[in-house]
Protein backbone atom coordinates (compact mmCIF):
# COMPACT_ATOMS: atom_id res chain seq x y z
CA MET A 1 94.30 174.36 46.99
CA ALA A 2 94.61 177.69 48.98
CA LYS A 3 96.50 180.32 47.28
CA SER A 4 99.12 182.29 49.53
CA ASN A 5 98.65 186.50 49.51
CA ILE A 6 102.14 186.97 50.33
CA LYS A 7 104.09 189.44 48.39
CA PHE A 8 107.65 188.90 48.05
CA LYS A 9 111.33 189.42 45.41
CA LYS A 10 112.97 186.96 44.78
CA GLY A 11 117.01 186.69 46.01
CA GLU A 12 120.05 184.51 45.29
CA LEU A 13 119.14 180.62 44.21
CA LEU A 14 119.88 178.61 47.64
CA GLY A 15 119.69 174.82 45.40
CA ALA A 16 118.13 173.02 42.46
CA GLY A 17 117.28 169.43 42.20
CA SER A 18 115.40 167.76 39.16
CA PHE A 19 112.33 168.35 37.41
CA GLY A 20 113.55 171.86 36.99
CA GLN A 21 112.79 172.35 41.33
CA GLN A 22 114.82 175.42 42.51
CA VAL A 23 115.20 177.41 45.88
CA PHE A 24 115.62 180.84 46.34
CA LEU A 25 116.00 183.45 49.10
CA GLY A 26 112.99 185.35 49.39
CA LEU A 27 111.83 188.46 51.15
CA ASN A 28 108.06 188.86 52.60
CA GLU A 29 107.39 192.63 51.20
CA ALA A 30 105.00 193.37 54.51
CA THR A 31 107.02 192.40 57.11
CA GLY A 32 110.37 192.28 55.45
CA GLU A 33 111.17 188.64 57.19
CA LEU A 34 113.06 186.14 54.99
CA LEU A 35 111.23 182.70 53.41
CA ALA A 36 112.53 179.95 51.34
CA VAL A 37 110.50 179.60 47.34
CA LYS A 38 110.70 176.58 45.98
CA GLU A 39 109.83 177.05 42.41
CA VAL A 40 109.01 174.44 40.17
CA ASP A 41 108.35 174.80 36.01
CA CYS A 42 105.90 172.98 35.33
CA SER A 43 107.43 172.87 31.80
CA LYS A 44 109.78 170.25 33.10
CA ALA A 45 108.43 168.67 35.31
CA GLY A 46 106.55 165.31 34.33
CA GLU A 47 102.81 165.10 35.81
CA SER A 48 104.21 162.35 38.31
CA ALA A 49 106.48 164.84 40.15
CA ILE A 50 103.51 167.32 39.75
CA ALA A 51 101.23 164.69 41.21
CA GLU A 52 104.03 164.29 44.58
CA LEU A 53 104.40 167.79 44.82
CA GLU A 54 101.11 168.38 45.14
CA ALA A 55 100.44 165.47 47.75
CA GLU A 56 103.31 167.05 49.31
CA ILE A 57 101.74 171.10 49.31
CA LYS A 58 98.34 168.92 50.82
CA LEU A 59 100.51 167.32 53.74
CA LEU A 60 102.63 170.43 54.59
CA GLN A 61 99.26 172.29 54.49
CA GLN A 62 98.44 170.54 57.48
CA LEU A 63 101.45 170.65 59.97
CA ARG A 64 102.35 173.02 62.87
CA HIS A 65 105.32 172.19 65.14
CA PRO A 66 108.27 174.12 66.15
CA ASN A 67 110.29 171.40 64.70
CA ILE A 68 108.32 170.97 61.47
CA VAL A 69 108.95 173.31 58.32
CA ALA A 70 106.33 175.89 58.09
CA TYR A 71 104.44 176.26 54.89
CA TYR A 72 103.47 179.79 54.10
CA GLY A 73 101.12 179.42 50.75
CA VAL A 74 101.96 178.46 47.43
CA GLN A 75 100.98 180.46 44.19
CA ARG A 76 101.23 179.51 40.77
CA ASP A 77 101.93 181.48 37.17
CA LYS A 78 103.98 180.01 35.02
CA GLY A 79 104.71 177.22 37.72
CA ILE A 80 104.83 176.40 41.30
CA SER A 81 106.03 178.41 44.07
CA VAL A 82 106.20 176.86 47.62
CA LEU A 83 106.55 179.42 50.52
CA VAL A 84 108.54 177.96 53.21
CA GLU A 85 110.60 179.14 56.69
CA TYR A 86 114.05 179.45 55.72
CA CYS A 87 116.39 177.90 58.04
CA ALA A 88 119.67 180.44 58.09
CA GLY A 89 122.27 177.32 59.57
CA GLY A 90 121.66 175.21 56.76
CA SER A 91 120.90 171.48 57.33
CA ILE A 92 122.12 169.45 59.71
CA ALA A 93 124.20 167.16 56.65
CA SER A 94 126.33 170.74 55.44
CA VAL A 95 126.84 171.44 59.44
CA ILE A 96 128.61 168.03 59.41
CA ALA A 97 129.91 168.80 56.04
CA THR A 98 131.50 171.89 57.19
CA PHE A 99 132.66 171.38 61.05
CA GLY A 100 133.17 167.19 60.99
CA ALA A 101 131.47 165.14 63.84
CA LEU A 102 129.26 166.95 66.23
CA ASN A 103 130.49 165.94 70.03
CA GLU A 104 127.73 163.92 71.76
CA GLN A 105 125.63 167.03 73.67
CA VAL A 106 124.90 169.05 69.95
CA VAL A 107 123.75 165.31 69.31
CA ARG A 108 121.43 164.64 72.02
CA SER A 109 120.00 167.83 71.40
CA TYR A 110 119.73 167.66 67.90
CA THR A 111 117.87 164.21 68.50
CA ARG A 112 115.58 165.41 71.27
CA GLN A 113 114.47 167.94 68.63
CA ILE A 114 114.15 165.50 65.52
CA LEU A 115 112.08 163.03 67.75
CA LEU A 116 109.07 165.70 69.28
CA GLY A 117 108.63 166.51 65.17
CA LEU A 118 108.75 162.86 64.41
CA ASP A 119 106.86 161.96 67.42
CA TYR A 120 103.94 164.90 66.72
CA LEU A 121 103.75 163.00 62.21
CA HIS A 122 103.49 160.07 64.16
CA LYS A 123 100.61 160.86 66.05
CA HIS A 124 98.85 162.43 63.08
CA CYS A 125 99.23 158.85 61.23
CA ILE A 126 102.05 160.70 58.90
CA LEU A 127 105.58 158.49 58.10
CA HIS A 128 108.37 161.04 56.85
CA ARG A 129 109.90 158.20 54.82
CA ASP A 130 113.24 160.33 54.46
CA VAL A 131 114.46 160.82 57.80
CA LYS A 132 118.54 161.48 56.99
CA CYS A 133 120.82 164.83 58.11
CA ALA A 134 119.66 166.20 55.11
CA ASN A 135 116.70 166.51 55.09
CA VAL A 136 116.89 167.70 59.34
CA LEU A 137 117.12 171.67 58.79
CA LEU A 138 118.53 175.04 61.04
CA ASP A 139 117.17 178.28 61.91
CA ALA A 140 118.93 180.75 62.56
CA ASP A 141 119.05 179.51 66.69
CA GLY A 142 120.34 176.20 65.71
CA ASN A 143 116.89 174.96 66.25
CA VAL A 144 115.56 171.40 64.40
CA LYS A 145 112.81 171.95 61.73
CA VAL A 146 112.51 168.99 60.34
CA ALA A 147 112.01 169.02 56.20
CA ASP A 148 111.09 167.47 52.60
CA PHE A 149 108.32 165.92 52.90
CA GLY A 150 108.24 164.39 49.09
CA ALA A 151 107.99 160.93 49.97
CA SER A 152 106.13 161.28 53.03
CA ARG A 153 102.20 159.45 53.09
CA ASN A 154 99.33 159.20 55.60
CA LEU A 155 99.91 155.85 57.31
CA SER A 156 96.22 154.50 55.70
CA SER A 157 97.60 155.17 52.41
CA ILE A 158 100.79 153.20 52.62
CA ASN A 159 101.13 150.00 50.36
CA ALA A 160 103.78 148.07 51.34
CA GLN A 161 104.23 146.57 47.93
CA MET A 162 105.08 150.48 46.61
CA SER A 163 106.79 151.67 49.23
CA MET A 164 110.47 151.23 49.00
CA LYS A 165 111.00 155.15 49.35
CA GLY A 166 114.12 156.57 50.88
CA THR A 167 117.45 156.93 50.95
CA PRO A 168 119.73 153.68 50.75
CA PHE A 169 121.95 154.10 53.90
CA PHE A 170 118.63 155.18 56.10
CA MET A 171 116.79 152.99 54.66
CA ALA A 172 115.41 150.11 57.42
CA PRO A 173 115.09 146.21 56.78
CA GLU A 174 111.61 146.00 56.66
CA VAL A 175 111.59 149.15 53.89
CA ILE A 176 114.03 146.67 51.75
CA LYS A 177 111.63 144.08 51.88
CA GLN A 178 108.64 146.11 51.38
CA SER A 179 106.65 144.46 54.35
CA HIS A 180 105.50 145.49 57.82
CA ILE A 181 106.57 149.48 57.16
CA GLY A 182 105.26 151.63 59.86
CA ARG A 183 106.24 154.45 62.05
CA GLN A 184 109.04 152.68 63.57
CA SER A 185 110.95 152.45 60.24
CA ASP A 186 111.96 156.69 60.49
CA LEU A 187 113.17 155.63 63.89
CA TRP A 188 115.55 153.20 62.23
CA SER A 189 116.38 155.93 60.19
CA LEU A 190 117.04 158.31 63.03
CA GLY A 191 118.90 156.03 64.53
CA CYS A 192 121.21 156.48 61.41
CA CYS A 193 121.77 159.72 61.50
CA VAL A 194 122.22 159.71 65.29
CA VAL A 195 125.33 158.02 64.35
CA GLU A 196 125.80 159.88 61.11
CA MET A 197 126.27 163.53 63.79
CA CYS A 198 128.67 161.23 66.02
CA THR A 199 131.10 159.55 62.69
CA SER A 200 129.46 161.73 60.12
CA LYS A 201 128.95 159.09 58.04
CA PRO A 202 126.40 157.14 58.18
CA PRO A 203 126.01 153.42 58.76
CA PHE A 204 127.85 151.12 56.18
CA ALA A 205 129.23 153.96 54.60
CA ASN A 206 132.63 152.27 54.67
CA GLN A 207 131.20 149.72 54.03
CA PHE A 208 129.84 149.84 51.19
CA SER A 209 129.81 151.43 47.81
CA ASN A 210 127.64 149.57 45.67
CA VAL A 211 123.90 149.75 46.63
CA ALA A 212 122.59 146.32 46.48
CA ALA A 213 125.27 144.80 48.16
CA LEU A 214 124.33 147.63 50.82
CA PHE A 215 120.66 146.24 50.71
CA TRP A 216 121.53 142.63 51.16
CA HIS A 217 123.59 143.65 53.97
CA ILE A 218 120.83 145.46 56.47
CA VAL A 219 118.72 142.91 55.34
CA ARG A 220 120.51 140.13 56.39
CA THR A 221 122.95 140.59 58.77
CA VAL A 222 121.40 140.37 62.09
CA ALA A 223 124.52 142.19 64.29
CA PRO A 224 123.54 146.18 64.51
CA PRO A 225 125.31 148.69 62.77
CA VAL A 226 129.05 149.22 64.89
CA LEU A 227 129.21 152.05 67.05
CA PRO A 228 132.26 154.12 68.26
CA PRO A 229 133.36 152.64 71.24
CA THR A 230 133.94 156.50 73.06
CA LEU A 231 129.57 157.49 72.91
CA SER A 232 128.75 156.72 76.07
CA GLN A 233 126.57 154.11 76.82
CA GLU A 234 123.10 156.28 77.02
CA CYS A 235 124.62 156.94 72.98
CA GLN A 236 124.86 153.17 72.57
CA ASP A 237 121.41 152.16 74.00
CA PHE A 238 119.41 154.79 72.42
CA CYS A 239 121.00 153.65 69.10
CA ALA A 240 120.32 149.53 69.85
CA LEU A 241 116.47 150.32 70.22
CA CYS A 242 116.61 152.41 66.63
CA PHE A 243 118.27 149.06 65.36
CA ARG A 244 116.04 146.82 66.62
CA ARG A 245 115.81 144.38 63.42
CA ASP A 246 111.86 143.83 64.47
CA PRO A 247 110.10 147.24 64.00
CA GLN A 248 107.43 145.87 66.58
CA GLU A 249 110.15 145.69 68.72
CA ARG A 250 111.56 149.02 68.34
CA PRO A 251 110.24 151.71 70.25
CA SER A 252 108.24 154.60 69.74
CA ALA A 253 109.25 158.14 68.94
CA ARG A 254 107.21 159.53 72.36
CA ARG A 255 108.91 156.71 74.05
CA LEU A 256 112.28 157.10 72.93
CA LEU A 257 112.15 160.95 73.83
CA ARG A 258 111.84 159.21 77.52
CA HIS A 259 115.16 157.63 77.30
CA PRO A 260 118.13 159.42 78.99
CA PHE A 261 120.16 159.59 76.14
CA VAL A 262 117.82 162.62 75.27
CA ALA A 263 115.81 162.96 77.85
CA LYS A 264 119.44 164.35 80.94
CA TRP A 265 119.18 166.58 77.76
CA ASN A 266 115.83 168.18 78.47
CA VAL A 267 116.67 168.19 81.75
CA GLU A 268 119.77 169.68 81.85
CA ALA A 269 118.23 172.98 78.84
CA LYS A 270 115.43 173.34 81.43
CA GLN A 271 118.81 173.91 83.82
CA ARG A 272 120.32 176.59 81.85
CA ASN A 273 116.90 178.16 80.50
CA PRO A 274 114.49 177.72 82.99
CA PRO A 275 110.92 178.26 81.23
CA ALA A 276 108.80 180.82 81.64
CA THR A 277 106.21 180.45 84.85
CA GLY A 278 102.83 178.13 84.22
CA GLN A 279 104.61 177.30 80.39
CA ASN A 280 105.34 173.80 79.54
CA GLU A 281 105.90 170.94 76.38
CA ASP A 282 102.25 171.12 75.58
CA THR A 283 101.79 174.78 75.82
CA ARG A 284 104.76 175.69 73.63
CA LEU A 285 103.60 173.04 70.98
CA SER A 286 99.78 174.51 70.72
CA VAL A 287 101.70 177.89 69.33
CA ALA A 288 104.03 176.61 66.33
CA GLY A 289 101.71 178.33 64.16
CA ASN A 290 103.47 182.14 65.33
CA ARG A 291 106.75 181.33 64.96
CA ARG A 292 108.29 183.29 62.40
CA ILE A 293 109.23 182.38 58.18
CA SER A 294 112.46 180.04 58.61
CA ALA A 295 113.38 176.76 56.18
CA LEU A 296 113.28 175.25 52.70
CA PHE A 297 112.96 171.17 51.99
């Protein structure tokens, strides 16, 4: 696996996780750009945790998209240091915790950008498997970066009997049942993100504190999650599509990008910020690798 030749200085601790994982702010000494450094102490992490991290690194190496957190390399000394974009805005979950529910115009913007990232992943047969607001980061300009690919897998390697991955409030019924898991499972989770952005909590958060009861409800209840009546009809219709019980009836990310809830935002954004002559969405995607360093996962 290729190593990074980036020389960096390590700064403040940004966060810590299990198995000796820590994320630090870093400074690229050659360019002055900020980056995030995820360090794993191999003496504290078990073999399975290290194997999962290696799989995540291998996956990150393949991804190049403006709405996916950028990977810049790995360095190995006493442990493993993974270098990725630094997202100064933190996660959407942290923004909600600070400012409360977001207005619908912001939700449209974030949702469209998450969809663009998911569409890219799904086109390359990659399932995220843990889509939630805590795993969606924002750069300093408020641009969305889908992050945290620890649970992600190639579609061809998914074993339904071993695929109960994700966060309970965001899990699709088929994930809980461990059957028919595919791209559309990420879209159910996206619907949960929209609800969280609009209300400050994911679906069912006010109803259940017991995971077993939550799972039973998601699997057995036919009715979709209740949405606030204050949401626009476009938003409610978008969520209803994400929450279709049968995953085969849920639209793909590509189809959802054409839904008025997010397509309308794109038109309004273009009116405010018209693109340079000759530039279209496909052109912007092709230059994703040239974006600045910035985001942790």
